[in-house]
Every structure is written in structure tokens, then in C-alpha cells.
PDB file of C-alpha atoms in Angstrom:
ATOM      1  CA  MET K   1       0.060   0.076  -0.072  1.00 50.00           C
ATOM      2  CA  LYS K   2       3.036   2.364   0.880  1.00 51.00           C
ATOM      3  CA  THR K   3       4.324   1.532  -2.727  1.00 50.00           C
ATOM      4  CA  ILE K   4       1.054   2.470  -4.374  1.00 47.00           C
ATOM      5  CA  PHE K   5       1.060   5.802  -2.571  1.00 46.00           C
ATOM      6  CA  ASN K   6       4.722   6.578  -3.434  1.00 49.00           C
ATOM      7  CA  TYR K   7       4.066   5.799  -7.062  1.00 48.00           C
ATOM      8  CA  LEU K   8       1.060   7.921  -7.203  1.00 45.00           C
ATOM      9  CA  SER K   9       2.801  10.784  -5.439  1.00 49.00           C
ATOM     10  CA  VAL K  10       5.523  10.849  -8.195  1.00 45.00           C
ATOM     11  CA  LEU K  11       2.608  10.957 -10.847  1.00 45.00           C
ATOM     12  CA  ILE K  12       0.818  13.779  -9.022  1.00 46.00           C
ATOM     13  CA  LEU K  13       4.225  15.673  -8.693  1.00 43.00           C
ATOM     14  CA  THR K  14       4.621  15.368 -12.420  1.00 45.00           C
ATOM     15  CA  GLY K  15       1.034  16.519 -13.107  1.00 45.00           C
ATOM     16  CA  MET K  16       1.499  19.477 -10.841  1.00 43.00           C
ATOM     17  CA  LEU K  17       4.743  20.482 -12.558  1.00 41.00           C
ATOM     18  CA  ILE K  18       3.015  20.355 -15.943  1.00 43.00           C
ATOM     19  CA  SER K  19      -0.124  22.066 -14.758  1.00 41.00           C
ATOM     20  CA  ASN K  20       1.906  24.981 -13.358  1.00 42.00           C
ATOM     21  CA  ASN K  21       3.776  25.441 -16.730  1.00 42.00           C
ATOM     22  CA  VAL K  22       7.129  24.512 -14.966  1.00 40.00           C
ATOM     23  CA  LEU K  23       7.968  22.243 -17.924  1.00 42.00           C
ATOM     24  CA  ALA K  24       6.925  24.939 -20.361  1.00 41.00           C
ATOM     25  CA  SER K  25       9.205  26.766 -22.630  1.00 40.00           C
ATOM     26  CA  GLY K  26       9.075  29.413 -25.254  1.00 43.00           C
ATOM     27  CA  GLU K  27       8.088  32.963 -25.416  1.00 44.00           C
ATOM     28  CA  PHE K  28       5.075  34.622 -23.705  1.00 42.00           C
ATOM     29  CA  THR K  29       3.583  37.815 -25.117  1.00 44.00           C
ATOM     30  CA  GLU K  30       1.071  39.733 -22.841  1.00 47.00           C
ATOM     31  CA  VAL K  31      -0.727  42.761 -24.423  1.00 48.00           C
ATOM     32  CA  VAL K  32      -1.239  45.660 -22.047  1.00 50.00           C
ATOM     33  CA  LYS K  33      -4.119  47.960 -22.633  1.00 50.00           C
ATOM     34  CA  GLY K  34      -3.178  51.676 -22.549  1.00 52.00           C
ATOM     35  CA  SER K  35      -4.352  53.901 -19.889  1.00 51.00           C
ATOM     36  CA  SER K  36      -6.514  56.195 -21.967  1.00 52.00           C
ATOM     37  CA  ASN K  37      -8.700  53.496 -23.759  1.00 55.00           C
ATOM     38  CA  GLU K  38      -6.164  53.392 -26.502  1.00 55.00           C
ATOM     39  CA  PRO K  39      -6.192  50.115 -28.551  1.00 56.00           C
ATOM     40  CA  ALA K  40      -3.576  47.601 -27.795  1.00 54.00           C
ATOM     41  CA  THR K  41      -0.768  47.575 -30.427  1.00 55.00           C
ATOM     42  CA  GLU K  42       2.553  46.106 -31.017  1.00 54.00           C
ATOM     43  CA  GLY K  43       4.209  49.082 -29.200  1.00 56.00           C
ATOM     44  CA  ASN K  44       2.573  48.499 -25.846  1.00 54.00           C
ATOM     45  CA  ALA K  45       2.989  44.791 -25.745  1.00 54.00           C
ATOM     46  CA  LYS K  46       5.166  43.327 -22.997  1.00 55.00           C
ATOM     47  CA  SER K  47       7.202  40.198 -24.081  1.00 54.00           C
ATOM     48  CA  THR K  48       8.419  37.735 -21.242  1.00 55.00           C
ATOM     49  CA  LYS K  49      10.782  34.829 -22.052  1.00 58.00           C
ATOM     50  CA  ILE K  50      10.171  31.606 -20.228  1.00 57.00           C
ATOM     51  CA  ASN K  51      13.259  29.587 -19.533  1.00 57.00           C
ATOM     52  CA  PRO K  52      12.680  26.000 -19.952  1.00 58.00           C
ATOM     53  CA  ILE K  53      13.270  23.730 -16.685  1.00 58.00           C
ATOM     54  CA  ILE K  54      13.918  20.327 -17.433  1.00 61.00           C
ATOM     55  CA  PHE K  55      13.381  17.436 -14.809  1.00 56.00           C
ATOM     56  CA  ASN K  56      14.710  14.015 -15.221  1.00 59.00           C
ATOM     57  CA  LEU K  57      12.158  11.656 -13.679  1.00 54.00           C
ATOM     58  CA  ASP K  58      14.876   8.980 -13.016  1.00 56.00           C
ATOM     59  CA  GLU K  59      16.975  11.614 -10.877  1.00 58.00           C
ATOM     60  CA  LEU K  60      13.611  12.529  -9.010  1.00 49.00           C
ATOM     61  CA  ILE K  61      12.926   8.937  -8.287  1.00 48.00           C
ATOM     62  CA  GLU K  62      16.554   8.357  -7.056  1.00 52.00           C
ATOM     63  CA  GLU K  63      16.390  11.425  -4.801  1.00 49.00           C
ATOM     64  CA  SER K  64      13.001  10.384  -3.158  1.00 47.00           C
ATOM     65  CA  SER K  65      14.395   7.340  -1.473  1.00 43.00           C
ATOM     66  CA  LEU K  66      14.610   4.416  -3.690  1.00 46.00           C
ATOM     67  CA  ASN K  67      13.907   2.052  -0.829  1.00 46.00           C
ATOM     68  CA  SER K  68      10.270   3.343  -0.641  1.00 54.00           C
ATOM     69  CA  ILE K  69       9.587   2.873  -4.291  1.00 72.00           C
ATOM     70  CA  SER K  70       8.949  -0.678  -5.595  1.00 80.00           C
ATOM     71  CA  PRO K  71       8.972  -2.112  -9.148  1.00 87.00           C
ATOM     72  CA  TRP K  72       5.800  -3.883  -8.214  1.00 88.00           C
ATOM     73  CA  VAL K  73       2.261  -2.631  -7.284  1.00 88.00           C
ATOM     74  CA  PHE K  74      -1.029  -4.248  -6.624  1.00 88.00           C
ATOM     75  CA  PRO K  75      -4.122  -3.158  -8.424  1.00 88.00           C
ATOM     76  CA  VAL K  76      -6.290  -0.710  -6.483  1.00 86.00           C
ATOM     77  CA  HIS K  77      -9.022  -3.202  -5.983  1.00 90.00           C
ATOM     78  CA  ALA K  78      -6.843  -5.308  -3.962  1.00 90.00           C
ATOM     79  CA  LEU K  79      -7.239  -3.095  -0.901  1.00 87.00           C
ATOM     80  CA  ASP K  80     -11.034  -3.216  -1.285  1.00 90.00           C
ATOM     81  CA  MET K  81     -10.740  -7.170  -1.303  1.00 92.00           C
ATOM     82  CA  VAL K  82      -8.903  -7.059   1.806  1.00 92.00           C
ATOM     83  CA  ASP K  83     -11.428  -4.641   3.408  1.00 92.00           C
ATOM     84  CA  SER K  84     -14.237  -6.929   2.318  1.00 94.00           C
ATOM     85  CA  TYR K  85     -12.716  -9.878   4.064  1.00 94.00           C
ATOM     86  CA  MET K  86     -12.120  -8.149   7.509  1.00 93.00           C
ATOM     87  CA  PRO K  87     -15.233  -9.874   9.189  1.00 93.00           C
ATOM     88  CA  PHE K  88     -13.808 -13.111   7.907  1.00 94.00           C
ATOM     89  CA  ILE K  89     -10.389 -12.470   9.121  1.00 93.00           C
ATOM     90  CA  PHE K  90     -11.381 -11.330  12.662  1.00 93.00           C
ATOM     91  CA  ARG K  91     -14.222 -13.565  13.168  1.00 94.00           C
ATOM     92  CA  THR K  92     -13.237 -15.212  16.435  1.00 92.00           C
ATOM     93  CA  LYS K  93     -12.909 -13.673  19.907  1.00 92.00           C
ATOM     94  CA  LYS K  94      -9.120 -14.057  20.101  1.00 92.00           C
ATOM     95  CA  SER K  95      -8.491 -12.470  16.598  1.00 92.00           C
ATOM     96  CA  ALA K  96     -10.929  -9.749  17.200  1.00 91.00           C
ATOM     97  CA  ALA K  97      -8.824  -8.605  20.175  1.00 93.00           C
ATOM     98  CA  ILE K  98      -6.020  -7.851  17.725  1.00 92.00           C
ATOM     99  CA  ASP K  99      -6.045  -4.056  16.617  1.00 92.00           C
ATOM    100  CA  GLU K 100      -3.258  -4.203  13.969  1.00 93.00           C
ATOM    101  CA  LEU K 101      -2.308  -7.344  11.872  1.00 93.00           C
ATOM    102  CA  LYS K 102       1.113  -7.212  10.055  1.00 95.00           C
ATOM    103  CA  VAL K 103       1.758  -9.670   7.249  1.00 94.00           C
ATOM    104  CA  LEU K 104       4.885  -9.881   5.128  1.00 94.00           C
ATOM    105  CA  ILE K 105       4.138 -10.851   1.457  1.00 93.00           C
ATOM    106  CA  ASN K 106       6.744 -12.316  -0.805  1.00 94.00           C
ATOM    107  CA  ILE K 107       6.456 -11.360  -4.515  1.00 92.00           C
ATOM    108  CA  ASN K 108       8.622 -13.334  -6.958  1.00 92.00           C
ATOM    109  CA  ALA K 109      10.211 -12.008 -10.125  1.00 90.00           C
ATOM    110  CA  LYS K 110       6.984 -12.646 -12.171  1.00 91.00           C
ATOM    111  CA  GLY K 111       4.692 -10.650  -9.828  1.00 90.00           C
ATOM    112  CA  LYS K 112       3.149 -13.604  -8.239  1.00 93.00           C
ATOM    113  CA  ILE K 113       2.724 -14.042  -4.471  1.00 93.00           C
ATOM    114  CA  SER K 114       5.186 -16.687  -3.417  1.00 93.00           C
ATOM    115  CA  GLY K 115       4.705 -16.652   0.459  1.00 93.00           C
ATOM    116  CA  TYR K 116       3.539 -14.888   3.410  1.00 94.00           C
ATOM    117  CA  GLU K 117       4.351 -14.632   7.079  1.00 94.00           C
ATOM    118  CA  ILE K 118       2.429 -13.082   9.952  1.00 94.00           C
ATOM    119  CA  LEU K 119       4.511 -10.957  12.291  1.00 94.00           C
ATOM    120  CA  ASN K 120       1.931 -10.861  15.257  1.00 92.00           C
ATOM    121  CA  GLU K 121       2.865 -13.244  17.977  1.00 92.00           C
ATOM    122  CA  GLU K 122      -0.611 -13.358  19.199  1.00 92.00           C
ATOM    123  CA  ALA K 123      -2.053 -14.760  16.100  1.00 92.00           C
ATOM    124  CA  ASP K 124      -3.614 -18.204  16.302  1.00 92.00           C
ATOM    125  CA  LYS K 125      -3.621 -21.111  13.806  1.00 94.00           C
ATOM    126  CA  GLY K 126      -7.134 -20.178  12.554  1.00 94.00           C
ATOM    127  CA  LEU K 127      -6.181 -16.575  11.890  1.00 94.00           C
ATOM    128  CA  ILE K 128      -2.928 -17.609  10.059  1.00 94.00           C
ATOM    129  CA  GLU K 129      -5.150 -19.952   7.818  1.00 95.00           C
ATOM    130  CA  ARG K 130      -7.900 -17.197   7.230  1.00 95.00           C
ATOM    131  CA  VAL K 131      -5.122 -14.645   6.310  1.00 95.00           C
ATOM    132  CA  GLY K 132      -3.612 -17.293   3.886  1.00 95.00           C
ATOM    133  CA  HIS K 133      -7.021 -17.609   2.186  1.00 95.00           C
ATOM    134  CA  VAL K 134      -7.194 -13.969   1.723  1.00 95.00           C
ATOM    135  CA  ILE K 135      -3.655 -13.532   0.436  1.00 94.00           C
ATOM    136  CA  ARG K 136      -4.303 -16.323  -2.171  1.00 94.00           C
ATOM    137  CA  LYS K 137      -7.406 -14.451  -3.494  1.00 94.00           C
ATOM    138  CA  LEU K 138      -5.306 -11.299  -4.046  1.00 93.00           C
ATOM    139  CA  PRO K 139      -4.568 -10.478  -7.689  1.00 93.00           C
ATOM    140  CA  GLN K 140      -1.044 -10.676  -9.066  1.00 91.00           C
ATOM    141  CA  ALA K 141       1.194  -7.773  -8.657  1.00 90.00           C
ATOM    142  CA  ARG K 142       1.841  -5.633 -11.660  1.00 90.00           C
ATOM    143  CA  PRO K 143       5.167  -4.195 -12.920  1.00 89.00           C
ATOM    144  CA  VAL K 144       5.553  -0.344 -12.556  1.00 87.00           C
ATOM    145  CA  PRO K 145       6.906   1.010 -15.948  1.00 87.00           C
ATOM    146  CA  GLY K 146      10.302   2.473 -16.020  1.00 83.00           C
ATOM    147  CA  PHE K 147      12.378   0.174 -13.754  1.00 83.00           C
ATOM    148  CA  SER K 148      15.174  -1.770 -15.203  1.00 83.00           C
ATOM    149  CA  ASP K 149      15.144  -4.686 -12.640  1.00 84.00           C
ATOM    150  CA  TYR K 150      11.964  -6.421 -11.621  1.00 87.00           C
ATOM    151  CA  SER K 151      13.503  -8.659  -8.816  1.00 89.00           C
ATOM    152  CA  PRO K 152      11.585 -10.492  -6.132  1.00 90.00           C
ATOM    153  CA  ILE K 153      10.429  -8.141  -3.306  1.00 90.00           C
ATOM    154  CA  LEU K 154       8.858  -8.402   0.255  1.00 91.00           C
ATOM    155  CA  PHE K 155       5.775  -6.246   0.791  1.00 88.00           C
ATOM    156  CA  GLU K 156       4.384  -5.421   4.381  1.00 90.00           C
ATOM    157  CA  LEU K 157       0.570  -5.508   4.535  1.00 90.00           C
ATOM    158  CA  VAL K 158      -0.826  -3.915   7.571  1.00 92.00           C
ATOM    159  CA  ILE K 159      -4.545  -4.536   8.263  1.00 91.00           C
ATOM    160  CA  ARG K 160      -6.171  -2.272  10.886  1.00 88.00           C
ATOM    161  CA  LYS K 161      -9.513  -2.631  12.185  1.00 81.00           C
TER     162      LYS K 161
END
């Protein structure tokens, strides 16, 4: 989930730069109307030069902590799936007492879930099996365009009630 937000923040940053004309270049001409209702002419036009600012997206990604950006991302509906299984996961008294469940999910080099581990010590056997069922239902992770290496990775899924 943290990876999804980091990827989206890079896209939002790029969109903000484009919408604020930071990436624009060229010449901008503004016509200023005279003080005595005289028509605008070439003589009273102000010309402003806009210098291009070029950002390298690869450098921006490197600067914003490469450890927090992942080459793999789950589809958005994966979080909705986990939310829909909340009553199933926390259906017993012992599992209902847990406020936060931390799960490590292994993603292989093809984007498939290859394993998981629950980090909570108070998790019983039934909770571990129910979480395993939910994780097996999750969709395959998708590669994020622009990375040169799509190696296996470990995701941390935090489920809070």
C-alpha cells in the first residue's frame, strides 16, 4: 500500500509540474491595454521569455528514497478485497482482540505471491489460515513501468480494524 501511494505521489508531482507550466518553454507575449482606452498595439505589448526547466524523472525517483519505491504494485481493488474480508479475518474472539495485523508478502520475479508470514505473535492457527486464504485471493502484482530490474520483493501489509 505504501508503494502505491509513493508511485501515485510521483505521478501527482509530475502532473503538478506540468499544470503549473514549470515544464513549459518558449516566449509569452502579454498585451497591455493603454491607460486612456487606446487600442492595444505592438508598441505597448510586453514580452516575457520563459526559460525551460527540465526535470529528469529518474533523478527525482533516486532522490526520493529508492527504498520506498517498488517496481511492483498491486491493483487498487486489492485493498478493497482485503477490506471486504475483514469480518472473515477477525471472526473469533481471540483474533478480534488484535487491533493491527502485520503480514509480510513475498512477490517473486514474475509478480506472483510466493509466500507470506504473519508478524503478530498473538495470531492463532485459525487466523493464520484465514489470512492465507485472503492472500491467495489477491490479484497478481503488476510491474511499474520505468524500472530496469523487476526482482523479487517483500511487501508489508498492515491490516487495521
